[in-house]
Coordinates of C-alpha atoms and ligand atoms in Angstrom, one line a residue:
M1281 CA -42.2 40.0 -52.2
E1282 CA -45.0 38.0 -52.0
R1283 CA -43.1 35.4 -54.4
A1284 CA -39.7 35.7 -52.7
R1285 CA -41.6 34.8 -50.1
A1286 CA -42.6 31.9 -51.7
D1287 CA -39.1 30.8 -52.4
R1288 CA -37.8 30.9 -49.1
R1289 CA -41.0 28.8 -48.5
Q1290 CA -40.0 26.5 -50.9
K1291 CA -36.6 26.3 -49.6
T1292 CA -36.8 25.6 -46.1
E1293 CA -39.2 22.8 -46.9
L1294 CA -36.7 21.4 -49.2
A1295 CA -34.1 21.7 -46.3
R1296 CA -36.5 19.7 -44.5
V1297 CA -37.3 16.4 -47.0
L1298 CA -33.4 16.5 -47.5
R1299 CA -32.3 16.7 -43.8
A1300 CA -34.7 14.0 -43.6
E1301 CA -33.6 12.1 -45.8
E1302 CA -30.2 12.4 -44.7
E1303 CA -31.3 10.9 -41.0
K1304 CA -33.0 8.0 -42.2
R1305 CA -30.0 6.9 -44.5
N1306 CA -28.1 8.1 -40.9
I1307 CA -30.2 5.4 -39.3
A1308 CA -30.1 3.1 -42.1
N1309 CA -26.5 3.0 -41.8
G1310 CA -26.4 2.5 -37.9
N1311 CA -25.8 6.4 -36.9
P1312 CA -28.9 8.0 -35.3
G1313 CA -26.9 10.1 -33.6
D1314 CA -26.6 14.5 -33.6
I1315 CA -27.1 14.7 -37.6
D1316 CA -25.9 18.3 -38.0
F1317 CA -22.4 17.0 -36.1
Q1318 CA -21.8 13.7 -37.9
R1319 CA -22.3 15.9 -41.1
L1320 CA -19.7 18.4 -39.9
I1321 CA -17.6 15.0 -38.7
A1322 CA -17.9 13.1 -42.3
E1323 CA -17.1 16.8 -44.2
F1324 CA -13.8 17.1 -41.6
R1325 CA -13.0 13.6 -42.8
A1326 CA -13.9 14.3 -46.3
A1327 CA -11.5 16.8 -46.8
R1328 CA -8.1 14.5 -45.1
A1329 CA -9.7 11.6 -46.9
G1330 CA -6.5 10.0 -48.6
S1331 CA -4.1 11.0 -45.6
D1332 CA -3.7 7.8 -44.2
Q1333 CA -0.8 6.5 -44.1
P1334 CA 0.8 2.3 -44.4
H1335 CA 1.7 1.0 -41.0
A1336 CA 5.0 -0.1 -40.7
A1337 CA 6.8 -2.1 -37.8
G1338 CA 9.7 -0.3 -36.4
D1339 CA 12.8 -1.1 -34.1
L1340 CA 11.4 1.8 -31.8
K1341 CA 12.6 2.0 -27.8
I1342 CA 9.1 2.9 -26.9
C1343 CA 6.1 3.1 -29.7
V1344 CA 2.9 4.7 -28.8
A1345 CA 0.0 3.2 -30.7
L1346 CA -3.6 4.6 -30.6
R1347 CA -6.7 2.3 -31.5
K1348 CA -10.4 3.3 -31.5
R1349 CA -12.8 0.6 -31.5
P1350 CA -16.1 0.7 -33.7
I1351 CA -18.9 2.3 -32.2
S1352 CA -21.4 -0.3 -30.5
A1353 CA -24.9 -1.5 -30.3
K1354 CA -25.6 0.1 -26.9
E1355 CA -24.1 3.2 -28.0
V1356 CA -26.3 3.3 -31.2
A1357 CA -29.4 2.3 -29.2
R1358 CA -28.3 5.6 -26.9
K1359 CA -27.7 7.7 -30.3
D1360 CA -24.3 8.6 -29.2
H1361 CA -22.3 8.6 -32.6
D1362 CA -18.9 8.3 -33.4
S1363 CA -16.4 11.3 -32.8
V1364 CA -13.4 10.1 -33.5
T1365 CA -11.5 10.2 -36.7
V1366 CA -8.1 8.2 -37.7
F1367 CA -5.9 9.2 -40.7
N1368 CA -2.6 6.8 -39.4
P1369 CA -1.0 8.0 -37.8
K1370 CA -3.1 11.2 -37.0
V1371 CA -5.9 10.9 -34.6
T1372 CA -8.8 13.7 -34.1
V1373 CA -11.6 14.2 -31.4
H1374 CA -14.1 16.1 -32.3
N1375 CA -15.8 17.6 -28.9
C1376 CA -19.2 18.4 -30.4
K1377 CA -19.8 22.8 -29.4
T1378 CA -22.7 24.8 -29.8
R1379 CA -22.2 28.6 -30.0
V1380 CA -23.5 30.9 -27.4
D1381 CA -26.7 31.7 -30.0
G1382 CA -28.0 28.1 -29.1
I1383 CA -28.8 27.3 -32.4
T1384 CA -25.0 27.2 -34.2
K1385 CA -23.1 24.1 -34.3
Y1386 CA -19.7 23.5 -34.7
L1387 CA -16.3 21.2 -33.9
D1388 CA -13.3 21.6 -31.4
S1389 CA -11.7 19.2 -33.1
S1390 CA -8.0 18.4 -31.2
D1391 CA -5.2 16.6 -33.2
F1392 CA -2.8 13.9 -32.2
Q1393 CA -0.6 12.3 -33.2
F1394 CA 1.4 8.5 -32.5
D1395 CA 3.9 6.4 -33.8
H1396 CA 0.7 4.3 -35.2
A1397 CA -3.0 5.0 -35.0
F1398 CA -5.2 2.8 -35.5
G1399 CA -9.4 2.8 -36.8
D1400 CA -12.4 0.8 -35.8
V1401 CA -11.9 -1.6 -39.1
D1402 CA -8.2 -2.3 -38.1
T1403 CA -8.1 -5.9 -36.8
T1404 CA -5.8 -6.9 -33.9
A1405 CA -3.3 -8.6 -36.1
R1406 CA -2.7 -5.6 -37.7
V1407 CA -2.1 -4.0 -34.0
Y1408 CA -0.2 -6.6 -33.0
A1409 CA 1.8 -6.9 -36.3
A1410 CA 2.9 -3.0 -36.3
T1411 CA 3.7 -2.8 -32.6
T1412 CA 4.3 -5.6 -30.7
R1413 CA 5.5 -8.6 -33.0
P1414 CA 8.9 -6.9 -33.8
L1415 CA 9.6 -7.7 -29.6
V1416 CA 9.8 -11.5 -30.7
P1417 CA 12.9 -11.6 -31.7
F1418 CA 14.2 -8.6 -29.6
V1419 CA 12.8 -11.2 -26.4
L1420 CA 14.5 -13.5 -28.1
D1421 CA 17.6 -12.3 -27.8
G1422 CA 17.6 -11.4 -24.7
G1423 CA 15.7 -8.6 -24.1
R1424 CA 12.8 -6.9 -21.7
A1425 CA 9.9 -5.9 -23.5
T1426 CA 6.6 -4.6 -21.9
V1427 CA 3.7 -4.0 -23.6
F1428 CA 0.6 -2.1 -22.2
A1429 CA -3.0 -1.6 -23.0
Y1430 CA -4.3 2.1 -21.7
G1431 CA -7.2 3.6 -21.9
Q1432 CA -11.0 4.3 -20.1
T1433 CA -12.9 1.1 -19.2
G1434 CA -15.2 -0.6 -22.0
S1435 CA -12.6 0.9 -24.7
G1436 CA -11.1 -2.4 -26.0
K1437 CA -7.7 -2.9 -23.7
T1438 CA -9.1 -6.6 -22.5
Y1439 CA -10.2 -6.8 -26.5
T1440 CA -6.9 -5.7 -27.6
M1441 CA -4.6 -7.4 -24.5
V1442 CA -6.2 -10.9 -25.3
G1443 CA -5.5 -11.2 -29.2
I1444 CA -2.1 -10.2 -28.7
Q1445 CA -1.5 -12.5 -26.0
R1446 CA -2.6 -15.1 -28.2
Q1447 CA -0.5 -14.1 -31.1
C1448 CA 2.6 -13.8 -29.2
A1449 CA 2.3 -17.2 -27.9
E1450 CA 2.0 -18.3 -31.6
D1451 CA 5.2 -16.3 -32.9
L1452 CA 7.1 -17.0 -30.3
F1453 CA 7.1 -21.0 -30.2
R1454 CA 7.3 -20.5 -34.2
A1455 CA 10.2 -18.2 -33.5
L1456 CA 11.6 -21.1 -31.2
T1457 CA 11.3 -24.1 -33.1
A1458 CA 12.6 -22.5 -36.3
A1459 CA 16.2 -21.1 -35.0
P1460 CA 18.2 -21.1 -32.1
P1461 CA 18.4 -17.9 -30.4
T1462 CA 21.5 -15.8 -30.1
R1463 CA 22.6 -15.9 -26.8
R1464 CA 23.7 -12.2 -25.5
G1465 CA 25.7 -12.4 -22.9
S1466 CA 26.6 -16.1 -22.6
A1467 CA 30.3 -17.8 -22.2
G1468 CA 29.4 -19.2 -25.7
G1469 CA 31.0 -22.0 -27.2
A1470 CA 29.4 -25.5 -27.7
A1471 CA 27.7 -25.6 -25.0
A1472 CA 25.6 -22.5 -25.3
A1473 CA 25.3 -23.0 -28.4
A1474 CA 23.2 -26.2 -27.9
A1475 CA 21.7 -25.1 -24.7
T1476 CA 17.6 -24.1 -25.8
L1477 CA 15.5 -22.0 -24.2
E1478 CA 12.4 -23.2 -22.0
V1479 CA 8.8 -20.7 -21.7
Y1480 CA 7.0 -19.8 -18.9
V1481 CA 4.4 -18.2 -17.9
S1482 CA 3.1 -16.1 -14.5
F1483 CA -0.4 -14.7 -14.4
F1484 CA -1.1 -12.1 -11.1
E1485 CA -3.0 -9.1 -10.9
I1486 CA -2.8 -5.5 -8.8
Y1487 CA -6.3 -4.4 -7.1
G1488 CA -6.1 -1.7 -4.9
G1489 CA -2.4 -2.1 -3.4
R1490 CA -2.6 -5.9 -3.2
C1491 CA -1.0 -9.0 -5.7
Q1492 CA -3.0 -11.7 -6.4
D1493 CA -2.4 -14.9 -9.0
L1494 CA -4.0 -15.5 -11.3
L1495 CA -2.9 -19.1 -12.1
N1496 CA -3.3 -19.9 -8.3
R1497 CA -6.7 -19.1 -6.8
R1498 CA -5.7 -15.8 -6.3
H1499 CA -3.1 -16.3 -3.3
R1500 CA -2.1 -13.6 -2.3
L1501 CA 1.5 -12.2 -3.2
D1502 CA 4.0 -10.3 -1.4
V1503 CA 6.6 -7.9 -3.6
R1504 CA 9.9 -7.3 -2.0
E1505 CA 12.9 -5.2 -3.7
D1506 CA 16.4 -7.4 -1.7
G1507 CA 19.5 -5.4 -0.9
Q1508 CA 21.1 -6.1 -4.6
G1509 CA 18.0 -4.0 -6.0
D1510 CA 16.4 -7.4 -7.8
V1511 CA 12.3 -7.5 -7.0
H1512 CA 10.7 -10.6 -6.0
I1513 CA 7.1 -11.4 -5.9
A1514 CA 7.4 -14.1 -3.3
G1515 CA 5.0 -17.2 -3.5
L1516 CA 4.2 -16.4 -7.6
E1517 CA 3.3 -19.7 -8.9
E1518 CA 5.5 -20.2 -12.6
F1519 CA 4.2 -22.7 -15.5
Q1520 CA 6.4 -24.0 -17.5
A1521 CA 4.2 -24.3 -21.8
A1522 CA 6.0 -26.8 -24.1
S1523 CA 4.2 -25.5 -27.2
A1524 CA 2.0 -22.9 -28.1
E1525 CA -1.8 -24.0 -27.4
E1526 CA 0.1 -24.8 -23.7
L1527 CA 1.2 -21.2 -23.2
E1528 CA -2.5 -20.3 -24.5
Q1529 CA -4.4 -23.0 -22.0
L1530 CA -2.5 -21.4 -19.1
I1531 CA -3.1 -17.3 -20.4
D1532 CA -6.7 -18.3 -20.7
R1533 CA -6.7 -19.7 -17.4
G1534 CA -5.5 -15.9 -16.0
N1535 CA -8.0 -14.0 -17.7
R1536 CA -11.3 -16.5 -17.2
N1537 CA -9.4 -16.1 -13.1
R1538 CA -9.8 -12.6 -14.0
T1539 CA -13.2 -12.5 -15.2
T1540 CA -14.9 -14.7 -13.1
H1541 CA -14.1 -12.5 -10.2
A1542 CA -15.2 -9.7 -12.3
T1543 CA -18.8 -11.0 -12.1
E1544 CA -19.1 -11.8 -8.5
S1545 CA -17.8 -8.6 -7.4
N1546 CA -18.9 -6.3 -10.0
D1547 CA -16.5 -4.6 -12.1
T1548 CA -13.1 -5.4 -10.0
S1549 CA -11.9 -6.3 -13.3
S1550 CA -11.2 -2.9 -14.3
R1551 CA -10.0 -1.1 -11.1
S1552 CA -6.7 -3.8 -11.6
H1553 CA -3.9 -4.3 -13.7
A1554 CA -3.3 -7.6 -15.1
I1555 CA 0.2 -9.0 -15.3
C1556 CA 0.6 -11.7 -18.0
Q1557 CA 4.6 -12.1 -18.1
I1558 CA 6.2 -14.6 -20.5
A1559 CA 10.0 -15.6 -19.4
L1560 CA 12.7 -17.5 -21.7
K1561 CA 15.2 -19.5 -18.9
E1562 CA 17.9 -21.2 -20.3
A1563 CA 17.4 -25.0 -19.8
G1564 CA 19.8 -26.8 -18.4
G1565 CA 21.1 -23.5 -16.9
G1566 CA 19.4 -23.4 -13.7
G1567 CA 16.4 -21.8 -14.6
R1568 CA 18.6 -18.5 -15.8
L1569 CA 16.2 -15.8 -17.0
H1570 CA 17.3 -15.4 -20.4
G1571 CA 14.4 -12.8 -21.8
K1572 CA 10.8 -11.5 -20.8
L1573 CA 8.1 -10.4 -22.7
S1574 CA 5.5 -8.3 -20.2
L1575 CA 1.5 -8.2 -21.2
I1576 CA -0.4 -6.1 -19.5
D1577 CA -4.0 -5.2 -19.5
L1578 CA -4.2 -1.6 -17.1
A1579 CA -7.0 -0.4 -15.0
G1580 CA -9.2 1.8 -16.5
S1581 CA -7.9 5.2 -16.9
E1582 CA -11.3 6.9 -15.4
R1583 CA -11.0 5.1 -12.1
G1584 CA -8.1 7.4 -11.2
A1585 CA -10.1 10.1 -10.6
D1586 CA -12.4 8.3 -8.5
T1587 CA -11.6 10.3 -4.9
K1588 CA -15.1 11.5 -4.2
S1589 CA -16.4 8.3 -3.1
H1590 CA -18.0 8.1 0.1
N1591 CA -16.7 4.3 -0.2
R1592 CA -13.0 4.5 1.3
Q1593 CA -12.4 1.4 -0.7
R1594 CA -13.3 3.0 -3.9
R1595 CA -10.9 6.0 -2.8
M1596 CA -8.1 4.5 -2.0
E1597 CA -8.3 2.2 -4.9
G1598 CA -8.5 5.3 -7.4
A1599 CA -5.5 7.2 -5.1
E1600 CA -3.7 4.0 -5.9
I1601 CA -4.8 3.8 -10.2
N1602 CA -3.7 7.7 -10.3
K1603 CA -0.7 7.0 -8.1
S1604 CA 0.2 4.0 -10.3
L1605 CA -0.5 5.3 -13.9
L1606 CA 1.5 8.5 -12.8
A1607 CA 4.5 6.5 -12.0
L1608 CA 4.2 4.4 -15.4
K1609 CA 4.0 7.4 -17.3
E1610 CA 7.0 9.0 -15.3
C1611 CA 9.2 5.5 -15.4
I1612 CA 8.3 5.3 -19.4
R1613 CA 9.6 8.4 -19.9
A1614 CA 12.7 8.1 -17.6
L1615 CA 13.4 4.6 -20.0
D1616 CA 13.1 6.9 -23.4
S1617 CA 15.4 10.3 -22.1
G1618 CA 18.1 7.9 -20.1
E1619 CA 16.9 9.5 -17.0
A1620 CA 19.4 8.5 -14.2
H1621 CA 16.3 8.3 -11.4
V1622 CA 13.5 5.8 -12.7
P1623 CA 10.1 6.4 -9.8
Y1624 CA 9.9 2.8 -10.1
R1625 CA 9.1 2.8 -6.2
A1626 CA 6.2 4.8 -6.9
S1627 CA 4.1 2.1 -7.0
K1628 CA 3.3 -1.2 -6.6
L1629 CA 3.0 -1.8 -10.5
T1630 CA 6.1 -0.5 -11.6
L1631 CA 8.0 -1.4 -8.3
V1632 CA 6.8 -5.3 -10.3
L1633 CA 8.4 -4.1 -13.3
K1634 CA 11.0 -2.5 -12.1
D1635 CA 13.7 -4.1 -14.9
S1636 CA 11.3 -3.4 -17.8
F1637 CA 12.4 0.7 -16.7
T1638 CA 16.0 0.1 -15.7
R1639 CA 17.2 -2.1 -18.2
R1640 CA 19.7 -1.3 -21.6
A1641 CA 18.0 -3.9 -23.0
A1642 CA 14.4 -2.9 -23.0
R1643 CA 11.3 -1.7 -25.1
T1644 CA 7.8 -0.5 -24.3
V1645 CA 4.5 -0.7 -26.1
M1646 CA 2.0 1.7 -25.2
I1647 CA -1.5 0.9 -26.8
A1648 CA -3.9 3.6 -26.1
T1649 CA -7.5 2.3 -26.5
V1650 CA -10.5 4.5 -26.9
S1651 CA -14.3 4.5 -27.1
P1652 CA -15.5 6.5 -30.2
G1653 CA -19.2 7.9 -28.5
A1654 CA -18.9 11.4 -28.5
S1655 CA -20.3 10.8 -24.6
H1656 CA -16.8 9.7 -23.9
A1657 CA -14.8 12.4 -25.2
D1658 CA -13.7 13.8 -22.4
H1659 CA -12.3 10.6 -21.4
T1660 CA -11.0 10.1 -25.1
L1661 CA -9.0 13.9 -24.9
N1662 CA -7.1 12.4 -20.9
T1663 CA -6.6 9.0 -23.0
L1664 CA -4.8 11.0 -25.9
R1665 CA -3.1 13.0 -23.5
Y1666 CA -1.4 10.5 -21.1
A1667 CA -0.4 8.7 -24.4
D1668 CA 1.1 12.1 -26.0
R1669 CA 2.9 12.6 -22.4
V1670 CA 4.5 9.3 -22.4
K1671 CA 7.0 10.0 -25.5
E1672 CA 6.6 14.1 -25.4
T1673 CA 10.3 15.7 -25.9
K1674 CA 11.8 17.2 -23.1
V1675 CA 10.7 20.8 -21.9
A1676 CA 14.2 22.8 -21.5
D1677 CA 14.2 22.7 -17.7
F1678 CA 13.0 19.4 -17.2
A1679 CA 16.0 18.0 -17.1
D1680 CA 17.8 21.3 -14.0
A1681 CA 15.0 20.7 -12.4
R1682 CA 15.3 17.0 -11.5
R1683 CA 19.1 17.5 -10.7
Q1684 CA 18.0 19.6 -8.5
R1685 CA 15.3 17.5 -6.8
Q1686 CA 18.1 14.7 -6.6
R1687 CA 20.8 17.0 -5.4
R1688 CA 18.3 18.2 -2.4
S1689 CA 17.5 14.6 -1.7
S1690 CA 20.9 13.3 -1.4
G1691 CA 21.5 15.9 0.5
S1692 CA 19.1 15.7 3.0
G1693 CA 20.1 11.3 3.1
G1694 CA 17.0 10.6 1.4
G1695 CA 16.6 7.6 -0.6
G1696 CA 15.3 6.4 -3.9
G1697 CA 18.7 5.8 -5.3
E1698 CA 19.5 2.3 -7.5
G1699 CA 20.3 -0.4 -5.5
K1700 CA 18.6 0.8 -2.6
S1701 CA 17.5 -2.1 -0.4
A1702 CA 13.1 -1.3 0.2
G1703 CA 12.9 -4.6 2.0
D1704 CA 13.4 -3.2 5.3
G1705 CA 11.7 0.0 6.0
G1706 CA 14.2 1.6 3.4
A1707 CA 10.5 0.9 1.4
D1708 CA 8.9 3.4 2.6
S1709 CA 11.1 6.3 2.0
G1710 CA 12.6 5.1 -1.4
A1711 CA 8.7 5.1 -2.5
G1712 CA 8.1 8.6 -0.2
D1713 CA 10.6 9.9 -2.9
D1714 CA 9.7 8.9 -5.9
I1715 CA 6.2 9.8 -5.0
R1716 CA 7.4 13.2 -4.0
Y1717 CA 9.5 12.9 -7.7
L1718 CA 6.0 12.3 -9.1
H1719 CA 4.3 15.5 -8.1
E1720 CA 7.9 17.6 -9.1
T1721 CA 7.6 16.7 -12.1
L1722 CA 3.9 17.0 -12.8
R1723 CA 4.4 20.3 -11.3
L1724 CA 7.2 21.0 -14.4
H1725 CA 4.2 20.3 -16.6
S1726 CA 1.8 23.2 -14.9
T1727 CA -0.5 20.2 -14.2
A1728 CA -3.3 21.2 -11.5
D1729 CA -1.2 19.7 -8.3
S1730 CA -1.3 20.6 -4.9
E1731 CA 0.9 19.3 -1.5
E1732 CA -2.5 17.3 -0.4
V1733 CA -2.0 14.8 -3.2
V1734 CA 1.3 14.3 -2.4
E1735 CA 0.2 13.6 1.2
L1736 CA -2.5 11.6 0.1
H1737 CA -0.7 9.2 -2.4
R1738 CA 1.7 9.3 0.9
T1739 CA -1.0 8.1 2.8
V1740 CA -3.3 5.3 0.8
Q1741 CA 0.4 4.1 0.0
S1742 CA 1.4 4.0 3.9
L1743 CA -2.4 2.3 4.6
F1744 CA -1.9 -0.6 2.2
E1745 CA 1.4 -1.3 3.9
K1746 CA -0.3 -0.9 7.3
E1747 CA -3.1 -3.0 6.6
E1748 CA -0.8 -5.8 5.1
A1749 CA 1.1 -5.9 7.7
L1750 CA -2.1 -5.7 10.6
L1751 CA -3.9 -8.6 8.8
N1752 CA -0.6 -10.5 8.8
M1753 CA -0.2 -10.0 12.2
H1754 CA -4.1 -10.9 12.9
M1755 CA -3.3 -13.8 11.4
S1756 CA -0.3 -15.1 13.6
V1757 CA -2.2 -13.9 16.6
I1758 CA -4.8 -16.2 15.8
Q1759 CA -2.8 -19.1 14.8
E1760 CA -1.0 -18.4 18.4
N1761 CA -4.3 -18.4 20.3
A1762 CA -5.2 -21.9 18.4
E1763 CA -1.9 -23.5 20.0
L1764 CA -2.6 -22.3 23.1
L1765 CA -6.3 -23.2 23.6
T1766 CA -5.2 -26.6 22.4
E1767 CA -2.5 -26.9 25.1
E1768 CA -4.4 -25.6 27.7
G1769 CA -7.3 -28.5 26.6
R1770 CA -4.4 -30.9 27.0
L1771 CA -4.2 -29.3 30.6
L1772 CA -7.5 -29.8 31.6
Q1773 CA -7.2 -33.6 30.2
Q1774 CA -4.0 -33.9 32.5
I1775 CA -6.1 -32.8 35.7
Q1776 CA -9.5 -34.1 35.1
G1777 CA -9.4 -37.0 32.5
D1778 CA -11.3 -40.1 33.2
D1779 CA -7.7 -42.0 33.7
V1780 CA -6.4 -40.1 35.6
V1781 CA -5.2 -40.3 39.4
D1782 CA -1.7 -38.6 40.4
Y1783 CA -1.7 -34.7 38.7
D1784 CA -0.1 -31.5 39.9
I1785 CA -2.2 -28.9 40.5
D1786 CA 0.7 -26.5 41.2
A1787 CA 2.1 -27.0 37.6
Y1788 CA -1.4 -26.4 36.1
A1789 CA -1.8 -23.7 38.1
A1790 CA 1.5 -21.4 36.5
R1791 CA 1.0 -23.2 33.1
L1792 CA -2.8 -22.0 32.8
S1793 CA -1.3 -18.3 34.3
E1794 CA 1.3 -17.9 31.6
I1795 CA -0.9 -19.3 29.1
L1796 CA -3.6 -15.9 30.1
D1797 CA -0.3 -14.0 30.1
R1798 CA 0.0 -14.9 26.8
K1799 CA -2.8 -14.5 25.3
M1800 CA -3.7 -11.0 27.2
Q1801 CA -0.2 -9.9 25.8
L1802 CA -1.2 -10.7 22.5
T1803 CA -4.9 -9.0 22.4
A1804 CA -3.1 -6.2 23.7
M1805 CA -0.5 -5.8 21.0
L1806 CA -3.3 -6.6 18.1
K1807 CA -5.6 -3.3 19.6
L1808 CA -2.4 -1.6 20.2
H1809 CA -1.8 -1.9 16.2
L1810 CA -5.7 -1.8 15.5
G1811 CA -5.5 1.2 17.2
Q1812 CA -2.4 3.1 15.1
F1813 CA -4.9 1.8 12.1
R1814 CA -7.4 3.3 13.0
R1815 CA -5.5 6.4 13.1
H1816 CA -4.3 6.3 9.9
L1817 CA -7.6 5.7 8.4
E1818 CA -8.9 8.8 9.6
E1819 CA -6.2 10.3 8.3
E1820 CA -6.9 9.1 5.0
E1821 CA -10.3 10.4 5.6
S1822 CA -9.9 14.1 6.4
V1823 CA -6.7 14.3 3.6
S1824 CA -8.8 13.0 0.9
K1825 CA -11.5 15.4 2.2
R1826 CA -9.0 18.2 1.7
V1827 CA -8.1 16.5 -2.2
S1828 CA -10.3 18.8 -4.3
S1829 CA -9.2 17.0 -7.4
M1830 CA -6.7 14.2 -8.7
P1831 CA -3.9 15.4 -11.1
Q1832 CA -4.2 14.5 -14.6
Y1833 CA -1.8 12.0 -15.9
Ligands
LIG103 N1 -11.7 -3.2 -31.6 C1 -12.9 -4.3 -31.3 N2 -13.8 -4.5 -32.3 C2 -15.0 -5.2 -32.0 N3 -15.2 -4.7 -30.7 C3 -14.4 -4.2 -29.7 C4 -13.3 -3.8 -30.0 N4 -12.8 -3.2 -28.9 C5 -13.9 -3.7 -27.7 N5 -14.5 -4.4 -28.2 C6 -16.0 -4.7 -27.3 O1 -16.1 -4.0 -26.7 C7 -16.5 -3.9 -25.6 C8 -15.7 -3.8 -24.6 O2 -13.8 -4.1 -24.8 P1 -12.9 -4.6 -23.3 O3 -13.5 -5.0 -22.5 O4 -12.1 -4.9 -24.2 O5 -13.0 -3.4 -23.1 P2 -11.8 -3.0 -21.6 O6 -11.2 -1.6 -22.1 O7 -11.1 -3.9 -21.3 O8 -12.9 -2.7 -20.3 P3 -12.3 -3.2 -18.6 O9 -11.4 -1.8 -18.1 O10 -14.1 -2.5 -18.1 O11 -11.5 -4.2 -18.6 C9 -16.2 -5.7 -25.6 O12 -17.3 -6.1 -25.4 C10 -15.5 -5.8 -26.6 O13 -15.5 -7.1 -27.3

């Protein structure tokens, strides 16, 4: 018995020494996190070793890829550890858990599969080659292509998108100089064959409900859908680029404007969608659009859950991001499944990208980026679920429910149909319908949802519109008041100027009375709108209090 006890003690001591050595090795390798979980993950990886598939660039209408970034020095310093395993095309998130005994550790692992999965050693060049390069000939052939970077703040969206923008610029000009493109839908003939394409770029940001030009001192932009269903971004500057270098410089300028703003006001960039659009236009063809490539760095996905903030602006931004990411998923899905209804009016993001979802010749790439750290596992899972749903096969009664909804909305005379004008009040009902549509679709996925969230999304949408209208009205009242003030000065000058001899005091009194009436009218009008706007603010406050949590994407 004594001997057995000594044996046990020896074994325990050996295990302790081995564990200490393993921990030392892990630390030396830059992995100071929980040793047991790391061992379990290493075993998982060893069992799957060799299952990695080579990446092949495909011609997919919708391509969904995952990119895991390397663990950062900061995360290592916090003793976080890598808990995401990638063997293309599979991704596994390991949730590290402890059994009820409080001692035994185990992995709760969730598997996902995408068109491509890139690990921390994969370069941006490789990500680009497999996902985005096939879009270059597609756009040169007259298509609309859109690339999204989606993920939690700090997961590598900007890192990935900046690299993709650079490579696109190079490939586009290389292809343009190498061979003239075929011209889809053009009149043909010698003139058409001789025509070349010109490259233009625009770069703007959607922050809260506002659009701002990143290539023109963050100038506020107005988005409108006309009676023909064409979406216009009024005031957006577009610059021609004659070479890849020029294009890269313009894109860098847009990115810098975004970043400068971020340092000025904390983390603004992760709260905004940045949209870089490269347009190919026919030279000598009156600037007719031939093809378009949109490269979009989306707002941090976790921001969409930010509804409980005491700060109204944060709350509204959160609701807007939530709505836009929900709408984006549904629009891409509608594109994939050929659904007749595309709910692009539910958010400004999807509205400005309308032709990316509604044209026959449209392709989309979604690159979901994730942080590897175990402490981010919940956000990582949300990102993977979102990316997964973008392409998930339809639920059986999905189409049926949509048809029912369409019947209901056409029966009630509601808007939302293709081609309906959104520029003159039609926008409100179109957007409202599309918001409801999003939530009906969510309900089909049995995701937590409530009438309150629909109401919150609508209230926030309307609040952004009312805010815009109030600011515009305030501006025009200030302008008119300034003109009236100048006129008052002139009027006084006519009466009491140094060289005035004759004057008409009746005319002075009559005009002054008119001016004062107009000023009172302007003040009353502004006050009335302000009062209405403040009631909308109160409404938002009370609706957001009733919302317990935002729906998952
Ligand atoms: N694949 C990668 N390889 C090396 N470093 C990376 C990679 N991806 C991201 N990083 C680094 O991780 C940090 C966060 O990346 P990035 O700024 O791109 O995140 P983000 O998702 O755009 O965040 P935000 O939403 O806040 O803008 C940066 O320092 C970046 O250089």
